[in-house]
PDB file of N, CA and C in Angstrom:
ATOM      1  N   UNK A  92     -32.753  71.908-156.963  1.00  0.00           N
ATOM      2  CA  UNK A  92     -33.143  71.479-155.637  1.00  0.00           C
ATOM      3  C   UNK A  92     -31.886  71.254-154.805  1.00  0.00           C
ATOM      4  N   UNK A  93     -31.822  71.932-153.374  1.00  0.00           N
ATOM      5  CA  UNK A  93     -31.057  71.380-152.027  1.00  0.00           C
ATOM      6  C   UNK A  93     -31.294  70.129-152.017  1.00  0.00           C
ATOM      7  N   UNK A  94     -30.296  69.531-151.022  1.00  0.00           N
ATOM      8  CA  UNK A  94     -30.150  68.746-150.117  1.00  0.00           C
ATOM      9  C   UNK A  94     -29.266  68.513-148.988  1.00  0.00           C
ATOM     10  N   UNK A  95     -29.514  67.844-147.906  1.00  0.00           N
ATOM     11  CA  UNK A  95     -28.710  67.578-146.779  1.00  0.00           C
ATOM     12  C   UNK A  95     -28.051  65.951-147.048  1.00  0.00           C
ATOM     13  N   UNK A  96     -28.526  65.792-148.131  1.00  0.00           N
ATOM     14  CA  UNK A  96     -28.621  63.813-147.260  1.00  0.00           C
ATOM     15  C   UNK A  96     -27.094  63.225-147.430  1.00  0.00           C
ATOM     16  N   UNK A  97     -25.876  63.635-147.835  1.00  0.00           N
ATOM     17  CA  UNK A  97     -24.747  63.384-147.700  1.00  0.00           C
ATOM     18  C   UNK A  97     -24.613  63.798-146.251  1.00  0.00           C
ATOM     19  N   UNK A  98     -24.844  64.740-145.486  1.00  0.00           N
ATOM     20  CA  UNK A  98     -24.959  65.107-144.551  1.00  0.00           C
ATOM     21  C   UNK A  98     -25.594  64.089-143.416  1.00  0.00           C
ATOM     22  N   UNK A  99     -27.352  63.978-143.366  1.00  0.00           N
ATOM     23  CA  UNK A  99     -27.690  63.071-142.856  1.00  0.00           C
ATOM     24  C   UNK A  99     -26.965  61.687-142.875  1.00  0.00           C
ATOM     25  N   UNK A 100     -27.037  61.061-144.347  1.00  0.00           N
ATOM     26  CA  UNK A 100     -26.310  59.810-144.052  1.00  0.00           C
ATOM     27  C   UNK A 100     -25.303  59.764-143.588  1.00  0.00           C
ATOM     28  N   UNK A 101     -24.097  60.424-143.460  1.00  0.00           N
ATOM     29  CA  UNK A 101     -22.667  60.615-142.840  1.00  0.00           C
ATOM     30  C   UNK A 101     -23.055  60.422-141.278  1.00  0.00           C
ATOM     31  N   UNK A 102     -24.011  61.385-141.012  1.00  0.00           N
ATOM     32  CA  UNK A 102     -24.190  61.490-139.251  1.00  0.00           C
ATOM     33  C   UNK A 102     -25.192  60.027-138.917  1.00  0.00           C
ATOM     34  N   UNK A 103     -25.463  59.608-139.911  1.00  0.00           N
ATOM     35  CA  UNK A 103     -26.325  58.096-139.392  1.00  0.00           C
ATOM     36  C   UNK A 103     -25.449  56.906-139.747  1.00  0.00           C
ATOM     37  N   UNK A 104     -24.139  56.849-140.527  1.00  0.00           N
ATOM     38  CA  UNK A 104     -22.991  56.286-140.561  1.00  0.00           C
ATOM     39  C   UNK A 104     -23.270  54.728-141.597  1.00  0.00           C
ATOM     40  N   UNK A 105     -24.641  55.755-142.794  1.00  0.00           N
ATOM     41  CA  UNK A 105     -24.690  54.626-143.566  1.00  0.00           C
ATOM     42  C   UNK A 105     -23.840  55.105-145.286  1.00  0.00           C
ATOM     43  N   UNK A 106     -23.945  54.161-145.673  1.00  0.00           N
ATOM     44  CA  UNK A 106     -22.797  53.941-147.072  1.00  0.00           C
ATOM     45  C   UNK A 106     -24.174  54.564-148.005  1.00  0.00           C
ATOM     46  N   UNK A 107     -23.170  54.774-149.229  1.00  0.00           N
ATOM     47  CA  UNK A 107     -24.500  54.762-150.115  1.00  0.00           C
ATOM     48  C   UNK A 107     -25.135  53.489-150.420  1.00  0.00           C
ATOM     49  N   UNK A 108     -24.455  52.569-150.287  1.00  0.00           N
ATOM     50  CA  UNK A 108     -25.473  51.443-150.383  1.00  0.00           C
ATOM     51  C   UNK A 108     -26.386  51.444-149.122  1.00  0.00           C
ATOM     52  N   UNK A 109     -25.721  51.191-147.900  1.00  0.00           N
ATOM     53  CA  UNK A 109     -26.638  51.177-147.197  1.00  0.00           C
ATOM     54  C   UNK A 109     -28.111  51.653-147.154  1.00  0.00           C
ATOM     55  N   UNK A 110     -28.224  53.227-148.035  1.00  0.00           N
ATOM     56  CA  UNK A 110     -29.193  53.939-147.856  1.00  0.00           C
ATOM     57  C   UNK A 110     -30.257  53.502-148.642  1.00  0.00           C
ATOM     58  N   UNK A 111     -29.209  53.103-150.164  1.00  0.00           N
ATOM     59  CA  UNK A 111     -30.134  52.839-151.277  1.00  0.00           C
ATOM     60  C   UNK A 111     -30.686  51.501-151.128  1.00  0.00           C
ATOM     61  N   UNK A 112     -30.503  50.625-150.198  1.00  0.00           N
ATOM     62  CA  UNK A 112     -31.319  49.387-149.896  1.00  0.00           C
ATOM     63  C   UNK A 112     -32.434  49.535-148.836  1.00  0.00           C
ATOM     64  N   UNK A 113     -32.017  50.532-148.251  1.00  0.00           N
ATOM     65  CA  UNK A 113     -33.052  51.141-147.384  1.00  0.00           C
ATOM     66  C   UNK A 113     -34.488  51.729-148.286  1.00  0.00           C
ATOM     67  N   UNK A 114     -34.450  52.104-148.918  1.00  0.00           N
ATOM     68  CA  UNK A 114     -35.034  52.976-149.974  1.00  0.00           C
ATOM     69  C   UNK A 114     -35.445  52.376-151.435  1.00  0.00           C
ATOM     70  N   UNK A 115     -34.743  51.274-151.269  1.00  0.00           N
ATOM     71  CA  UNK A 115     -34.896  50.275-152.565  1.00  0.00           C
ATOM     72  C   UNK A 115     -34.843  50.919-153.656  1.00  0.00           C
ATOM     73  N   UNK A 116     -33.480  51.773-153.949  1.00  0.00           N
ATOM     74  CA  UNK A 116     -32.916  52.230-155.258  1.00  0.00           C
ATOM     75  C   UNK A 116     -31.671  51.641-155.500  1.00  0.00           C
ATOM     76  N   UNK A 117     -31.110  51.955-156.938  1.00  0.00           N
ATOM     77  CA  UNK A 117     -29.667  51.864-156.490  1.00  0.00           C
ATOM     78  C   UNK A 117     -28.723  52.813-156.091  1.00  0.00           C
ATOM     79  N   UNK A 118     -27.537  51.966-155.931  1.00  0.00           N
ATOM     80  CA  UNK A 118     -27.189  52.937-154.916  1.00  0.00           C
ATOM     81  C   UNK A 118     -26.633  54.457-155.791  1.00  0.00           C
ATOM     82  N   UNK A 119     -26.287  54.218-157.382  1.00  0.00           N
ATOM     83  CA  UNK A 119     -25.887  55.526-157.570  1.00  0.00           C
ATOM     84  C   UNK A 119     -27.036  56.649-157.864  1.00  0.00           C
ATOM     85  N   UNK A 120     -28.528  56.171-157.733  1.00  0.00           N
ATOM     86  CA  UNK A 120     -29.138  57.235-157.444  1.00  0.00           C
ATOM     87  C   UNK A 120     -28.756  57.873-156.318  1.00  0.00           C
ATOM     88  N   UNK A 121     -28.484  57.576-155.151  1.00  0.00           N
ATOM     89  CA  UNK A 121     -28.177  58.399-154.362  1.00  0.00           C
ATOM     90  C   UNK A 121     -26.834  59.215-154.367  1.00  0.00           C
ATOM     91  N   UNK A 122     -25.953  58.728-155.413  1.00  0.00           N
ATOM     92  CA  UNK A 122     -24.889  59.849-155.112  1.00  0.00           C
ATOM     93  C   UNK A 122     -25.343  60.735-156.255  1.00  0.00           C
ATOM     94  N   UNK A 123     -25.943  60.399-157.150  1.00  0.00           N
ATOM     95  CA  UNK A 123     -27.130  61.732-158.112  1.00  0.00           C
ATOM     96  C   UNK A 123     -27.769  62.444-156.953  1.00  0.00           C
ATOM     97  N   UNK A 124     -28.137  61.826-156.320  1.00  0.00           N
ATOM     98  CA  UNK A 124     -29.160  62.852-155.837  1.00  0.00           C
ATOM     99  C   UNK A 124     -28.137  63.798-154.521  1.00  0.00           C
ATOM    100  N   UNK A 125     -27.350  63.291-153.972  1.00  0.00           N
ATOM    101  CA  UNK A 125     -26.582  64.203-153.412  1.00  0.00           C
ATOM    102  C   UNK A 125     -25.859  64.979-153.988  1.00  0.00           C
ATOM    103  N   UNK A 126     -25.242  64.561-155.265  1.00  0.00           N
ATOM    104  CA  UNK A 126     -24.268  66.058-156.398  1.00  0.00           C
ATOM    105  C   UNK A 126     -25.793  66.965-156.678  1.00  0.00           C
ATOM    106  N   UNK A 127     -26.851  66.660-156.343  1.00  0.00           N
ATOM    107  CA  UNK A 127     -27.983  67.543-157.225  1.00  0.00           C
ATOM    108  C   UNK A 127     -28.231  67.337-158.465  1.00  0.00           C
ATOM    109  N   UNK A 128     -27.860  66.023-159.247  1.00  0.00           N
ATOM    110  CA  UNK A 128     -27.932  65.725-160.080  1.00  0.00           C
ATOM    111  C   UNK A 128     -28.976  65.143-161.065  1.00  0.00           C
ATOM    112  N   UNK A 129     -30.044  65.098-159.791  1.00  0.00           N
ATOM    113  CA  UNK A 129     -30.934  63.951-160.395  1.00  0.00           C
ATOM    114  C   UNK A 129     -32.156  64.622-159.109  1.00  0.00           C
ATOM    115  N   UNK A 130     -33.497  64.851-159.040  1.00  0.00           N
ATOM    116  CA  UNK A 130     -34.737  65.239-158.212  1.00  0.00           C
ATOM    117  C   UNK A 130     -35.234  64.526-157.503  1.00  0.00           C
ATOM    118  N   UNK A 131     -35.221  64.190-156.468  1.00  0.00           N
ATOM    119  CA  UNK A 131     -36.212  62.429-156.038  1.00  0.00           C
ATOM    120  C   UNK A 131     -37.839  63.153-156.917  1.00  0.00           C
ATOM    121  N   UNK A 132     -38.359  61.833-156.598  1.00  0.00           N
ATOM    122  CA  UNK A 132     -39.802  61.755-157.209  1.00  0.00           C
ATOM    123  C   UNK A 132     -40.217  62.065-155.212  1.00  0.00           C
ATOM    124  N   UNK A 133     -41.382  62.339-154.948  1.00  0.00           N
ATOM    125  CA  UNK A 133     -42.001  62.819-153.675  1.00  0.00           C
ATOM    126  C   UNK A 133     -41.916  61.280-152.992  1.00  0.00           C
ATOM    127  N   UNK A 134     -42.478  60.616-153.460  1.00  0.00           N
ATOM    128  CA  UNK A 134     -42.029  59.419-153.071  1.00  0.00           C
ATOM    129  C   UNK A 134     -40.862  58.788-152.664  1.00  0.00           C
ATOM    130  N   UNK A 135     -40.242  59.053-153.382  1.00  0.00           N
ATOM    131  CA  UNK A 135     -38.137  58.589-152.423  1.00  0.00           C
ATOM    132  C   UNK A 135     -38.130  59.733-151.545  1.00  0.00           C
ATOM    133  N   UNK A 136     -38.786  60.646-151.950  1.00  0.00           N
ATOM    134  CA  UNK A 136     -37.904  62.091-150.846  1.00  0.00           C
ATOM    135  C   UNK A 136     -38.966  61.563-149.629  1.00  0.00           C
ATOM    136  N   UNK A 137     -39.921  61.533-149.323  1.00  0.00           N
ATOM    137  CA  UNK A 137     -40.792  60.708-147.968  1.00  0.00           C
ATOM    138  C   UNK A 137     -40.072  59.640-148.140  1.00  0.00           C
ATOM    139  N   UNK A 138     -39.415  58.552-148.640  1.00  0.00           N
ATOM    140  CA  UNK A 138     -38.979  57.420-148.421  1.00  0.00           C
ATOM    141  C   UNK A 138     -37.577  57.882-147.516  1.00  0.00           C
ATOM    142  N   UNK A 139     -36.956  58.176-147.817  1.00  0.00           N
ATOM    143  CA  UNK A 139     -35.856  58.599-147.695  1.00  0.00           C
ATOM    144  C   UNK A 139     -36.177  59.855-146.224  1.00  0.00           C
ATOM    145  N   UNK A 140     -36.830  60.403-145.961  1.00  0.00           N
ATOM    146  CA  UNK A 140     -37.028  61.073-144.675  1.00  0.00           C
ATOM    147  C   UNK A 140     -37.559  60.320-143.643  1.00  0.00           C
ATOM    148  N   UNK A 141     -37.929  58.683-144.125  1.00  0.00           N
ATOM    149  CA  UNK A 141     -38.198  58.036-142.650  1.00  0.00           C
ATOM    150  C   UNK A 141     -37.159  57.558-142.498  1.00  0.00           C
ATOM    151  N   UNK A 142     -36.323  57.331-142.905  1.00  0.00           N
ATOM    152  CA  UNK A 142     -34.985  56.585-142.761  1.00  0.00           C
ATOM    153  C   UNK A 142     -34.598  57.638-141.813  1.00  0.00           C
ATOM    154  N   UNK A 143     -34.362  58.512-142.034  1.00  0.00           N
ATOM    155  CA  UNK A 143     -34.112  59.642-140.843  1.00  0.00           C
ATOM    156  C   UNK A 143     -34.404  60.354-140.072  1.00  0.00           C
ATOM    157  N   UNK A 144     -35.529  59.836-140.326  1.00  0.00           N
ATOM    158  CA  UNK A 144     -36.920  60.371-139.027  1.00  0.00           C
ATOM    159  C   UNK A 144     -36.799  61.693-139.048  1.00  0.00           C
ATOM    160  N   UNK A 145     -37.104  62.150-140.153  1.00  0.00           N
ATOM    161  CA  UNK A 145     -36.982  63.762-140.002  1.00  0.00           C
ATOM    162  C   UNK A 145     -37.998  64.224-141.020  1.00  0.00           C
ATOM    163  N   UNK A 146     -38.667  65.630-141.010  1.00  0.00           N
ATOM    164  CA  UNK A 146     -39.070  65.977-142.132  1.00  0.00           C
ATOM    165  C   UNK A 146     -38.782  66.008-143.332  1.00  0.00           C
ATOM    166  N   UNK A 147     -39.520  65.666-144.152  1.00  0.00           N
ATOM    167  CA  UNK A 147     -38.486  65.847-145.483  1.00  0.00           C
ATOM    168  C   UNK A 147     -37.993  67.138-146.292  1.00  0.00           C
ATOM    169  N   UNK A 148     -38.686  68.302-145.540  1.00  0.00           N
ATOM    170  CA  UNK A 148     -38.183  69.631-145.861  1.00  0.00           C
ATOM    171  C   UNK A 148     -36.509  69.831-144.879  1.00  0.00           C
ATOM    172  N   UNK A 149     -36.395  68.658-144.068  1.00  0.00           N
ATOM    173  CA  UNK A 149     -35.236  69.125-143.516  1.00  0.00           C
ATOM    174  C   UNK A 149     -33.755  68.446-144.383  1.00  0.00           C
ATOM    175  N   UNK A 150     -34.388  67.567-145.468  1.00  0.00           N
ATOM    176  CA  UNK A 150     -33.298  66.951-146.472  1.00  0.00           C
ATOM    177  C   UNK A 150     -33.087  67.623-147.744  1.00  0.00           C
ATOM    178  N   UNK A 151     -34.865  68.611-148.193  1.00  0.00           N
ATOM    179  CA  UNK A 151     -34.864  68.795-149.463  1.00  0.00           C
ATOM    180  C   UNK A 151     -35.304  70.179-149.418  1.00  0.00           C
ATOM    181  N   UNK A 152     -34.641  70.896-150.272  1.00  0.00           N
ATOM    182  CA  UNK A 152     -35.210  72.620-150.322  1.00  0.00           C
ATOM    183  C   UNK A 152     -35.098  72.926-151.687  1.00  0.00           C
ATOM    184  N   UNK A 153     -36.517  74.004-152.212  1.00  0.00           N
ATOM    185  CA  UNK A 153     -35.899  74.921-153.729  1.00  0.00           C
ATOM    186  C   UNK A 153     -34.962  75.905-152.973  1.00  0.00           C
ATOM    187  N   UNK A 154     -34.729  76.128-151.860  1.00  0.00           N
ATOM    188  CA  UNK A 154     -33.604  77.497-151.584  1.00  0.00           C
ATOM    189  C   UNK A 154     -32.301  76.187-150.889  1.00  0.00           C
ATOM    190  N   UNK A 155     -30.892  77.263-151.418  1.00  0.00           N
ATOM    191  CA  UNK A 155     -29.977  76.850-150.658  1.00  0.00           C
ATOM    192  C   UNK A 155     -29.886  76.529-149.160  1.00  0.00           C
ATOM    193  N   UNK A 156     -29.563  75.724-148.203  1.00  0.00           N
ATOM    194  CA  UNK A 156     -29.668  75.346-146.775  1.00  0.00           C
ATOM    195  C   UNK A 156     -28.456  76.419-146.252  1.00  0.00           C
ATOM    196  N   UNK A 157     -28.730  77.043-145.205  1.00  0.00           N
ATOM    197  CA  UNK A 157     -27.619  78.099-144.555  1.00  0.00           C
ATOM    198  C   UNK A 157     -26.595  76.258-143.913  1.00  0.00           C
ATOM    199  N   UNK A 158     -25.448  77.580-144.196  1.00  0.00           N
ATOM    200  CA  UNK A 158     -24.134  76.190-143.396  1.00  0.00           C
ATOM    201  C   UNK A 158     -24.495  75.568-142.110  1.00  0.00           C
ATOM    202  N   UNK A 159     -24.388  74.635-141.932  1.00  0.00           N
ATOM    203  CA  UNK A 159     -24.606  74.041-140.928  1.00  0.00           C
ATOM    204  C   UNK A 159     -23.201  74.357-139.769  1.00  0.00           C
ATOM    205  N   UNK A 160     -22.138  75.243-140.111  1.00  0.00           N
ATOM    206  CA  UNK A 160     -20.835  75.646-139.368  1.00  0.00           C
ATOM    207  C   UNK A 160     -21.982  76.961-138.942  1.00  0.00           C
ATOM    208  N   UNK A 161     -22.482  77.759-139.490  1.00  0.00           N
ATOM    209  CA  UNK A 161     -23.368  78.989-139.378  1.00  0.00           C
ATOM    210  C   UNK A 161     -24.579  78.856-138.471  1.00  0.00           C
ATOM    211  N   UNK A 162     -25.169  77.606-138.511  1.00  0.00           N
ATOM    212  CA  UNK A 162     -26.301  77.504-137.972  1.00  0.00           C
ATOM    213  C   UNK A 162     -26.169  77.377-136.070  1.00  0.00           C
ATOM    214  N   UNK A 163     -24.745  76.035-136.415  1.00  0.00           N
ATOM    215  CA  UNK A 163     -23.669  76.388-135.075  1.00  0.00           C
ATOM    216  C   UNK A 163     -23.525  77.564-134.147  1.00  0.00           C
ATOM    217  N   UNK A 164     -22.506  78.851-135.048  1.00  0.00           N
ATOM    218  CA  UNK A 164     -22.367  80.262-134.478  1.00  0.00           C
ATOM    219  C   UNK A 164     -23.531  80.726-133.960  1.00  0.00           C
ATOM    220  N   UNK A 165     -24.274  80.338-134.639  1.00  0.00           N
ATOM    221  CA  UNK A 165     -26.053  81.571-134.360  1.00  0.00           C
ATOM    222  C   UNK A 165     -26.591  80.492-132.871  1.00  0.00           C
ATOM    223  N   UNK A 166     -26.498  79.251-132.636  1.00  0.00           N
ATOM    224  CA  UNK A 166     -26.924  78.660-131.635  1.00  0.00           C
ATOM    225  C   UNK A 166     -26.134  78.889-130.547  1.00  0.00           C
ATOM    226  N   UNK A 167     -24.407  79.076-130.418  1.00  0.00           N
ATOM    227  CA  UNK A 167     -23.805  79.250-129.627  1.00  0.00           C
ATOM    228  C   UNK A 167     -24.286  80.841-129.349  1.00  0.00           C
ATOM    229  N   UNK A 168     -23.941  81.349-129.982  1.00  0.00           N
ATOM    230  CA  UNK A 168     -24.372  82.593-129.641  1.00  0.00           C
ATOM    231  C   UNK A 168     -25.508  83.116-128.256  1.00  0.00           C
ATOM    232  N   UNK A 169     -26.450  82.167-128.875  1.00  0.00           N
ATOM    233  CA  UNK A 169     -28.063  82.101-128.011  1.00  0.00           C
ATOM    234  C   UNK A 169     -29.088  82.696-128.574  1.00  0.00           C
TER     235      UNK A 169
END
């Protein structure tokens, strides 16, 4: 499984603790789950997508996420 959420949390300017109290884990599940180390259960992965008010397909994928430097070029572009 993908993920963004080193990503997300960086741009929402929380710690891994921060997140994992948000979410009521600890906090080194979340750096498991950002190396890809570890799966959320559906439950943390919806837990964890309201924290960021986002879908949770936009944190978690079975396919690799295109670069977000790439996703950039293709928007500048138009």
């Amino acid at each position: 499984m993908h993920n963004r959420l080193s990503l997300f949390r960086a741009e929402a300017g929380l710690s891994r603790k921060d997140l994992a109290a948000r979410v009521d884990v600890n906090p080194q599940t979340i750096g498991y789950l950002e190396r890809g180390d570890y799966k959320p259960s559906l439950e943390l992965a919806l837990r964890i997508a309201r924290v960021f008010d986002v879908p949770v397909e936009a944190l978690f994928s079975l396919d690799p996420f295109e670069p977000v430097a790439e996703l950039i070029r293709r928007s500048q572009k138009g």
